[in-house]
Amino acid sequence: MSEESAHKELSKLEEKFALADEEVMKLQNKLYKPILEERKAVLKSIPKFWPMVLEQYGEAIEKHITPDDQELLETIESIEVERDDDDIRSFEIKFVFGNNEFLEQTEITKKFKAISKHGQDIKYESTPVEIKWKTGKDLTKREKGAAPSFFDFFAFKGDDKEMFPEAEEIAASISEDLYPNAAKYYVDAIKELYEDEDESDISLSEEDEDEDEENNESDAIEEPPQKKLRSE
């Protein structure tokens, strides 16, 4: 086999790997669905679950969140990812919000369609989503030069003129990692919270001990031993 023929065969094998990956994804999706439905029911009893998961997830998402974005994201009650059974690489992400001062709606759904060929890096296209903002509360309207809002993510189309080119990365992170592994990120967040509280308690305890030592030293200085009276 010539080197050129070997390259062609290698390319065909990569396509086979990609097709096999899709079959694995289909099986995984089928097995995950009932478990994720059970989790969804359980999470209704855990306040602030999704805001804590988003905060814990790290820089891939955190770097795109402004302080105003954070205020709205704190009201998220649910994040759901649903994959297309006929095109398993395509999916939609649904965000469900509680009462807030920003949105007229409670749900925002963004769909991503995979357009790359087998064996290639996945690229997506998407129809921009119109968010219904309350008057004067549109987080995507900002002064010139200001950082983009996380909610510009919903305007992503997939062309070369994106003002939010990281939308693909965020969508992939949510669908492939944050959503299926949400419980892990929540547990990590809780652990960090308790560790911070323990450190705070230790710090306060040390401060109290230092204060007691200072008071004891002060008492020793202020109350010298009395001299005995000389007998005549």
PDB file of C-alpha atoms in Angstrom:
ATOM      1  CA  MET A   1       0.000   0.000   0.000  1.00  0.00           C
ATOM      2  CA  SER A   2       1.387   3.386  -0.991  1.00  0.00           C
ATOM      3  CA  GLU A   3       1.574   6.243   1.482  1.00  0.00           C
ATOM      4  CA  GLU A   4      -1.178   8.073  -0.423  1.00  0.00           C
ATOM      5  CA  SER A   5      -3.463   5.018  -0.217  1.00  0.00           C
ATOM      6  CA  ALA A   6      -2.673   4.686   3.478  1.00  0.00           C
ATOM      7  CA  HIS A   7      -3.762   8.288   4.038  1.00  0.00           C
ATOM      8  CA  LYS A   8      -7.092   7.594   2.301  1.00  0.00           C
ATOM      9  CA  GLU A   9      -7.666   4.448   4.343  1.00  0.00           C
ATOM     10  CA  LEU A  10      -6.833   6.332   7.531  1.00  0.00           C
ATOM     11  CA  SER A  11      -9.411   8.974   6.615  1.00  0.00           C
ATOM     12  CA  LYS A  12     -12.046   6.268   6.101  1.00  0.00           C
ATOM     13  CA  LEU A  13     -11.204   4.759   9.479  1.00  0.00           C
ATOM     14  CA  GLU A  14     -11.664   8.155  11.137  1.00  0.00           C
ATOM     15  CA  GLU A  15     -15.145   8.332   9.636  1.00  0.00           C
ATOM     16  CA  LYS A  16     -15.895   4.879  11.038  1.00  0.00           C
ATOM     17  CA  PHE A  17     -14.712   6.026  14.469  1.00  0.00           C
ATOM     18  CA  ALA A  18     -17.032   9.042  14.226  1.00  0.00           C
ATOM     19  CA  LEU A  19     -19.997   6.844  13.287  1.00  0.00           C
ATOM     20  CA  ALA A  20     -19.197   4.512  16.181  1.00  0.00           C
ATOM     21  CA  ASP A  21     -19.074   7.515  18.523  1.00  0.00           C
ATOM     22  CA  GLU A  22     -22.543   8.521  17.355  1.00  0.00           C
ATOM     23  CA  GLU A  23     -23.891   5.055  18.114  1.00  0.00           C
ATOM     24  CA  VAL A  24     -22.375   5.266  21.590  1.00  0.00           C
ATOM     25  CA  MET A  25     -23.987   8.702  22.067  1.00  0.00           C
ATOM     26  CA  LYS A  26     -27.376   7.324  20.999  1.00  0.00           C
ATOM     27  CA  LEU A  27     -27.158   4.487  23.503  1.00  0.00           C
ATOM     28  CA  GLN A  28     -25.920   6.819  26.230  1.00  0.00           C
ATOM     29  CA  ASN A  29     -28.740   9.272  25.510  1.00  0.00           C
ATOM     30  CA  LYS A  30     -31.314   6.476  25.713  1.00  0.00           C
ATOM     31  CA  LEU A  31     -29.958   5.235  29.052  1.00  0.00           C
ATOM     32  CA  TYR A  32     -29.557   8.727  30.518  1.00  0.00           C
ATOM     33  CA  LYS A  33     -33.068  10.015  29.740  1.00  0.00           C
ATOM     34  CA  PRO A  34     -35.011   8.289  32.539  1.00  0.00           C
ATOM     35  CA  ILE A  35     -32.231   9.010  35.049  1.00  0.00           C
ATOM     36  CA  LEU A  36     -32.180  12.701  34.136  1.00  0.00           C
ATOM     37  CA  GLU A  37     -35.965  12.851  34.541  1.00  0.00           C
ATOM     38  CA  GLU A  38     -35.593  11.429  38.047  1.00  0.00           C
ATOM     39  CA  ARG A  39     -32.869  13.963  38.799  1.00  0.00           C
ATOM     40  CA  LYS A  40     -35.068  16.792  37.530  1.00  0.00           C
ATOM     41  CA  ALA A  41     -37.759  15.843  40.058  1.00  0.00           C
ATOM     42  CA  VAL A  42     -35.236  15.661  42.913  1.00  0.00           C
ATOM     43  CA  LEU A  43     -33.675  19.037  42.069  1.00  0.00           C
ATOM     44  CA  LYS A  44     -36.986  20.804  42.643  1.00  0.00           C
ATOM     45  CA  SER A  45     -36.286  20.347  46.355  1.00  0.00           C
ATOM     46  CA  ILE A  46     -32.772  21.850  46.213  1.00  0.00           C
ATOM     47  CA  PRO A  47     -32.813  25.674  46.085  1.00  0.00           C
ATOM     48  CA  LYS A  48     -30.114  27.454  44.074  1.00  0.00           C
ATOM     49  CA  PHE A  49     -28.831  24.175  42.606  1.00  0.00           C
ATOM     50  CA  TRP A  50     -28.225  25.482  39.074  1.00  0.00           C
ATOM     51  CA  PRO A  51     -26.823  28.899  40.075  1.00  0.00           C
ATOM     52  CA  MET A  52     -24.286  27.079  42.273  1.00  0.00           C
ATOM     53  CA  VAL A  53     -23.408  24.684  39.441  1.00  0.00           C
ATOM     54  CA  LEU A  54     -22.852  27.567  37.006  1.00  0.00           C
ATOM     55  CA  GLU A  55     -20.666  29.392  39.521  1.00  0.00           C
ATOM     56  CA  GLN A  56     -18.660  26.248  40.253  1.00  0.00           C
ATOM     57  CA  TYR A  57     -18.178  25.290  36.600  1.00  0.00           C
ATOM     58  CA  GLY A  58     -15.297  27.664  36.051  1.00  0.00           C
ATOM     59  CA  GLU A  59     -13.809  30.080  33.574  1.00  0.00           C
ATOM     60  CA  ALA A  60     -15.300  28.605  30.375  1.00  0.00           C
ATOM     61  CA  ILE A  61     -18.631  30.160  31.362  1.00  0.00           C
ATOM     62  CA  GLU A  62     -17.743  32.468  34.244  1.00  0.00           C
ATOM     63  CA  LYS A  63     -15.610  34.788  32.093  1.00  0.00           C
ATOM     64  CA  HIS A  64     -18.675  35.666  30.003  1.00  0.00           C
ATOM     65  CA  ILE A  65     -20.899  36.603  32.958  1.00  0.00           C
ATOM     66  CA  THR A  66     -21.233  40.273  33.941  1.00  0.00           C
ATOM     67  CA  PRO A  67     -22.484  41.373  37.403  1.00  0.00           C
ATOM     68  CA  ASP A  68     -25.917  42.137  35.911  1.00  0.00           C
ATOM     69  CA  ASP A  69     -25.948  38.736  34.192  1.00  0.00           C
ATOM     70  CA  GLN A  70     -25.162  37.135  37.539  1.00  0.00           C
ATOM     71  CA  GLU A  71     -28.211  38.734  39.132  1.00  0.00           C
ATOM     72  CA  LEU A  72     -30.489  37.146  36.524  1.00  0.00           C
ATOM     73  CA  LEU A  73     -28.663  33.802  36.470  1.00  0.00           C
ATOM     74  CA  GLU A  74     -29.223  33.550  40.230  1.00  0.00           C
ATOM     75  CA  THR A  75     -32.919  33.003  39.442  1.00  0.00           C
ATOM     76  CA  ILE A  76     -32.371  29.941  37.214  1.00  0.00           C
ATOM     77  CA  GLU A  77     -34.560  27.072  38.376  1.00  0.00           C
ATOM     78  CA  SER A  78     -33.657  24.514  35.715  1.00  0.00           C
ATOM     79  CA  ILE A  79     -31.298  23.788  32.823  1.00  0.00           C
ATOM     80  CA  GLU A  80     -32.281  21.001  30.437  1.00  0.00           C
ATOM     81  CA  VAL A  81     -30.506  19.538  27.409  1.00  0.00           C
ATOM     82  CA  GLU A  82     -32.366  17.405  24.890  1.00  0.00           C
ATOM     83  CA  ARG A  83     -30.661  15.697  21.958  1.00  0.00           C
ATOM     84  CA  ASP A  84     -32.202  14.990  18.557  1.00  0.00           C
ATOM     85  CA  ASP A  85     -32.772  11.220  18.260  1.00  0.00           C
ATOM     86  CA  ASP A  86     -32.355  11.403  14.465  1.00  0.00           C
ATOM     87  CA  ASP A  87     -29.208  13.576  14.628  1.00  0.00           C
ATOM     88  CA  ILE A  88     -27.672  12.823  18.003  1.00  0.00           C
ATOM     89  CA  ARG A  89     -25.000  15.524  17.705  1.00  0.00           C
ATOM     90  CA  SER A  90     -27.678  18.230  17.490  1.00  0.00           C
ATOM     91  CA  PHE A  91     -29.405  19.404  20.662  1.00  0.00           C
ATOM     92  CA  GLU A  92     -31.350  22.144  22.414  1.00  0.00           C
ATOM     93  CA  ILE A  93     -30.688  23.847  25.744  1.00  0.00           C
ATOM     94  CA  LYS A  94     -33.594  25.143  27.813  1.00  0.00           C
ATOM     95  CA  PHE A  95     -33.148  27.634  30.652  1.00  0.00           C
ATOM     96  CA  VAL A  96     -36.041  28.012  33.112  1.00  0.00           C
ATOM     97  CA  PHE A  97     -36.105  31.144  35.292  1.00  0.00           C
ATOM     98  CA  GLY A  98     -37.989  32.061  38.434  1.00  0.00           C
ATOM     99  CA  ASN A  99     -39.542  35.484  39.014  1.00  0.00           C
ATOM    100  CA  ASN A 100     -37.084  38.263  38.220  1.00  0.00           C
ATOM    101  CA  GLU A 101     -36.939  41.920  37.242  1.00  0.00           C
ATOM    102  CA  PHE A 102     -35.432  41.282  33.801  1.00  0.00           C
ATOM    103  CA  LEU A 103     -37.532  38.827  31.775  1.00  0.00           C
ATOM    104  CA  GLU A 104     -41.107  38.802  30.558  1.00  0.00           C
ATOM    105  CA  GLN A 105     -40.793  35.054  29.912  1.00  0.00           C
ATOM    106  CA  THR A 106     -39.805  32.174  32.176  1.00  0.00           C
ATOM    107  CA  GLU A 107     -38.201  29.888  29.560  1.00  0.00           C
ATOM    108  CA  ILE A 108     -35.562  30.436  26.866  1.00  0.00           C
ATOM    109  CA  THR A 109     -34.678  27.581  24.505  1.00  0.00           C
ATOM    110  CA  LYS A 110     -31.714  27.605  22.128  1.00  0.00           C
ATOM    111  CA  LYS A 111     -31.284  24.936  19.414  1.00  0.00           C
ATOM    112  CA  PHE A 112     -27.926  23.886  17.929  1.00  0.00           C
ATOM    113  CA  LYS A 113     -27.696  21.877  14.717  1.00  0.00           C
ATOM    114  CA  ALA A 114     -24.454  20.017  13.960  1.00  0.00           C
ATOM    115  CA  ILE A 115     -23.295  20.768  10.412  1.00  0.00           C
ATOM    116  CA  SER A 116     -19.799  19.242  10.173  1.00  0.00           C
ATOM    117  CA  LYS A 117     -19.100  15.993   8.344  1.00  0.00           C
ATOM    118  CA  HIS A 118     -18.170  12.754  10.085  1.00  0.00           C
ATOM    119  CA  GLY A 119     -14.609  12.750  11.366  1.00  0.00           C
ATOM    120  CA  GLN A 120     -14.388  16.558  11.419  1.00  0.00           C
ATOM    121  CA  ASP A 121     -14.543  18.940  14.361  1.00  0.00           C
ATOM    122  CA  ILE A 122     -18.196  19.618  15.122  1.00  0.00           C
ATOM    123  CA  LYS A 123     -19.537  22.991  14.026  1.00  0.00           C
ATOM    124  CA  TYR A 124     -23.001  24.289  14.786  1.00  0.00           C
ATOM    125  CA  GLU A 125     -25.571  26.601  13.298  1.00  0.00           C
ATOM    126  CA  SER A 126     -28.471  28.074  15.204  1.00  0.00           C
ATOM    127  CA  THR A 127     -31.418  30.407  14.780  1.00  0.00           C
ATOM    128  CA  PRO A 128     -31.101  33.526  16.964  1.00  0.00           C
ATOM    129  CA  VAL A 129     -33.553  33.567  19.875  1.00  0.00           C
ATOM    130  CA  GLU A 130     -35.489  36.740  20.606  1.00  0.00           C
ATOM    131  CA  ILE A 131     -35.565  37.291  24.357  1.00  0.00           C
ATOM    132  CA  LYS A 132     -38.535  39.211  25.769  1.00  0.00           C
ATOM    133  CA  TRP A 133     -37.016  41.729  28.145  1.00  0.00           C
ATOM    134  CA  LYS A 134     -38.874  43.978  30.553  1.00  0.00           C
ATOM    135  CA  THR A 135     -38.696  47.687  29.743  1.00  0.00           C
ATOM    136  CA  GLY A 136     -35.209  49.056  30.345  1.00  0.00           C
ATOM    137  CA  LYS A 137     -33.849  45.662  31.462  1.00  0.00           C
ATOM    138  CA  ASP A 138     -32.272  44.331  28.248  1.00  0.00           C
ATOM    139  CA  LEU A 139     -28.854  43.047  29.346  1.00  0.00           C
ATOM    140  CA  THR A 140     -27.644  42.747  25.746  1.00  0.00           C
ATOM    141  CA  LYS A 141     -27.908  46.515  25.213  1.00  0.00           C
ATOM    142  CA  ARG A 142     -24.729  48.079  26.500  1.00  0.00           C
ATOM    143  CA  GLU A 143     -22.462  51.047  26.031  1.00  0.00           C
ATOM    144  CA  LYS A 144     -19.887  50.927  23.254  1.00  0.00           C
ATOM    145  CA  GLY A 145     -16.792  49.039  24.343  1.00  0.00           C
ATOM    146  CA  ALA A 146     -18.518  47.286  27.246  1.00  0.00           C
ATOM    147  CA  ALA A 147     -18.111  43.538  27.687  1.00  0.00           C
ATOM    148  CA  PRO A 148     -20.719  41.346  25.964  1.00  0.00           C
ATOM    149  CA  SER A 149     -23.484  39.882  28.085  1.00  0.00           C
ATOM    150  CA  PHE A 150     -23.786  36.135  28.619  1.00  0.00           C
ATOM    151  CA  PHE A 151     -27.232  36.512  27.064  1.00  0.00           C
ATOM    152  CA  ASP A 152     -25.656  37.448  23.711  1.00  0.00           C
ATOM    153  CA  PHE A 153     -25.170  33.671  23.576  1.00  0.00           C
ATOM    154  CA  PHE A 154     -28.793  33.373  22.439  1.00  0.00           C
ATOM    155  CA  ALA A 155     -28.106  35.478  19.331  1.00  0.00           C
ATOM    156  CA  PHE A 156     -25.524  32.980  18.012  1.00  0.00           C
ATOM    157  CA  LYS A 157     -26.061  31.937  14.378  1.00  0.00           C
ATOM    158  CA  GLY A 158     -22.875  30.094  13.452  1.00  0.00           C
ATOM    159  CA  ASP A 159     -21.586  32.358  10.685  1.00  0.00           C
ATOM    160  CA  ASP A 160     -18.234  34.138  10.446  1.00  0.00           C
ATOM    161  CA  LYS A 161     -19.542  37.464  11.758  1.00  0.00           C
ATOM    162  CA  GLU A 162     -20.339  36.475  15.303  1.00  0.00           C
ATOM    163  CA  MET A 163     -20.128  39.026  18.102  1.00  0.00           C
ATOM    164  CA  PHE A 164     -20.137  36.066  20.509  1.00  0.00           C
ATOM    165  CA  PRO A 165     -17.908  33.450  18.808  1.00  0.00           C
ATOM    166  CA  GLU A 166     -17.468  31.497  22.069  1.00  0.00           C
ATOM    167  CA  ALA A 167     -21.140  30.460  21.955  1.00  0.00           C
ATOM    168  CA  GLU A 168     -20.202  27.118  20.375  1.00  0.00           C
ATOM    169  CA  GLU A 169     -17.746  26.414  23.173  1.00  0.00           C
ATOM    170  CA  ILE A 170     -20.332  27.310  25.820  1.00  0.00           C
ATOM    171  CA  ALA A 171     -23.031  25.181  24.164  1.00  0.00           C
ATOM    172  CA  ALA A 172     -20.688  22.184  23.975  1.00  0.00           C
ATOM    173  CA  SER A 173     -19.574  22.659  27.595  1.00  0.00           C
ATOM    174  CA  ILE A 174     -23.166  22.765  28.840  1.00  0.00           C
ATOM    175  CA  SER A 175     -24.437  19.838  26.764  1.00  0.00           C
ATOM    176  CA  GLU A 176     -21.443  17.505  27.178  1.00  0.00           C
ATOM    177  CA  ASP A 177     -20.231  18.294  30.689  1.00  0.00           C
ATOM    178  CA  LEU A 178     -22.126  20.754  32.888  1.00  0.00           C
ATOM    179  CA  TYR A 179     -25.573  19.210  32.328  1.00  0.00           C
ATOM    180  CA  PRO A 180     -24.800  15.485  32.711  1.00  0.00           C
ATOM    181  CA  ASN A 181     -22.274  16.118  35.523  1.00  0.00           C
ATOM    182  CA  ALA A 182     -24.237  18.822  37.352  1.00  0.00           C
ATOM    183  CA  ALA A 183     -24.446  16.856  40.621  1.00  0.00           C
ATOM    184  CA  LYS A 184     -20.645  16.589  40.747  1.00  0.00           C
ATOM    185  CA  TYR A 185     -20.218  20.354  40.377  1.00  0.00           C
ATOM    186  CA  TYR A 186     -22.876  20.974  43.015  1.00  0.00           C
ATOM    187  CA  VAL A 187     -21.160  18.651  45.510  1.00  0.00           C
ATOM    188  CA  ASP A 188     -17.827  20.380  44.820  1.00  0.00           C
ATOM    189  CA  ALA A 189     -19.482  23.749  45.485  1.00  0.00           C
ATOM    190  CA  ILE A 190     -20.947  22.511  48.785  1.00  0.00           C
ATOM    191  CA  LYS A 191     -17.554  21.132  49.868  1.00  0.00           C
ATOM    192  CA  GLU A 192     -15.876  24.461  49.152  1.00  0.00           C
ATOM    193  CA  LEU A 193     -18.624  26.255  51.066  1.00  0.00           C
ATOM    194  CA  TYR A 194     -18.072  24.106  54.168  1.00  0.00           C
ATOM    195  CA  GLU A 195     -14.297  24.408  53.867  1.00  0.00           C
ATOM    196  CA  ASP A 196     -14.608  28.200  53.774  1.00  0.00           C
ATOM    197  CA  GLU A 197     -16.866  28.104  56.853  1.00  0.00           C
ATOM    198  CA  ASP A 198     -14.400  25.845  58.699  1.00  0.00           C
ATOM    199  CA  GLU A 199     -11.521  28.182  57.867  1.00  0.00           C
ATOM    200  CA  SER A 200     -13.616  31.113  59.070  1.00  0.00           C
ATOM    201  CA  ASP A 201     -14.407  29.307  62.348  1.00  0.00           C
ATOM    202  CA  ILE A 202     -10.729  28.464  62.865  1.00  0.00           C
ATOM    203  CA  SER A 203      -9.776  32.076  62.192  1.00  0.00           C
ATOM    204  CA  LEU A 204     -12.353  33.354  64.689  1.00  0.00           C
ATOM    205  CA  SER A 205     -11.191  30.796  67.266  1.00  0.00           C
ATOM    206  CA  GLU A 206      -7.574  31.902  66.870  1.00  0.00           C
ATOM    207  CA  GLU A 207      -8.631  35.541  67.237  1.00  0.00           C
ATOM    208  CA  ASP A 208     -10.490  34.698  70.465  1.00  0.00           C
ATOM    209  CA  GLU A 209      -7.432  32.857  71.830  1.00  0.00           C
ATOM    210  CA  ASP A 210      -5.164  35.794  70.994  1.00  0.00           C
ATOM    211  CA  GLU A 211      -7.633  38.151  72.648  1.00  0.00           C
ATOM    212  CA  ASP A 212      -7.738  35.996  75.811  1.00  0.00           C
ATOM    213  CA  GLU A 213      -3.938  35.930  75.971  1.00  0.00           C
ATOM    214  CA  GLU A 214      -3.793  39.718  75.591  1.00  0.00           C
ATOM    215  CA  ASN A 215      -6.379  40.154  78.355  1.00  0.00           C
ATOM    216  CA  ASN A 216      -4.441  37.847  80.682  1.00  0.00           C
ATOM    217  CA  GLU A 217      -1.221  39.768  80.044  1.00  0.00           C
ATOM    218  CA  SER A 218      -3.059  43.039  80.633  1.00  0.00           C
ATOM    219  CA  ASP A 219      -4.468  41.763  83.936  1.00  0.00           C
ATOM    220  CA  ALA A 220      -0.987  40.740  85.043  1.00  0.00           C
ATOM    221  CA  ILE A 221       0.340  44.227  84.365  1.00  0.00           C
ATOM    222  CA  GLU A 222      -2.581  46.105  85.884  1.00  0.00           C
ATOM    223  CA  GLU A 223      -2.705  44.030  89.089  1.00  0.00           C
ATOM    224  CA  PRO A 224       0.837  43.647  90.514  1.00  0.00           C
ATOM    225  CA  PRO A 225       1.167  41.570  93.691  1.00  0.00           C
ATOM    226  CA  GLN A 226       0.554  43.603  96.881  1.00  0.00           C
ATOM    227  CA  LYS A 227       3.485  44.183  99.249  1.00  0.00           C
ATOM    228  CA  LYS A 228       3.285  42.622 102.689  1.00  0.00           C
ATOM    229  CA  LEU A 229       2.990  45.082 105.558  1.00  0.00           C
ATOM    230  CA  ARG A 230       6.135  45.211 107.696  1.00  0.00           C
ATOM    231  CA  SER A 231       5.466  44.199 111.279  1.00  0.00           C
ATOM    232  CA  GLU A 232       6.670  46.672 113.870  1.00  0.00           C
TER     233      GLU A 232
END
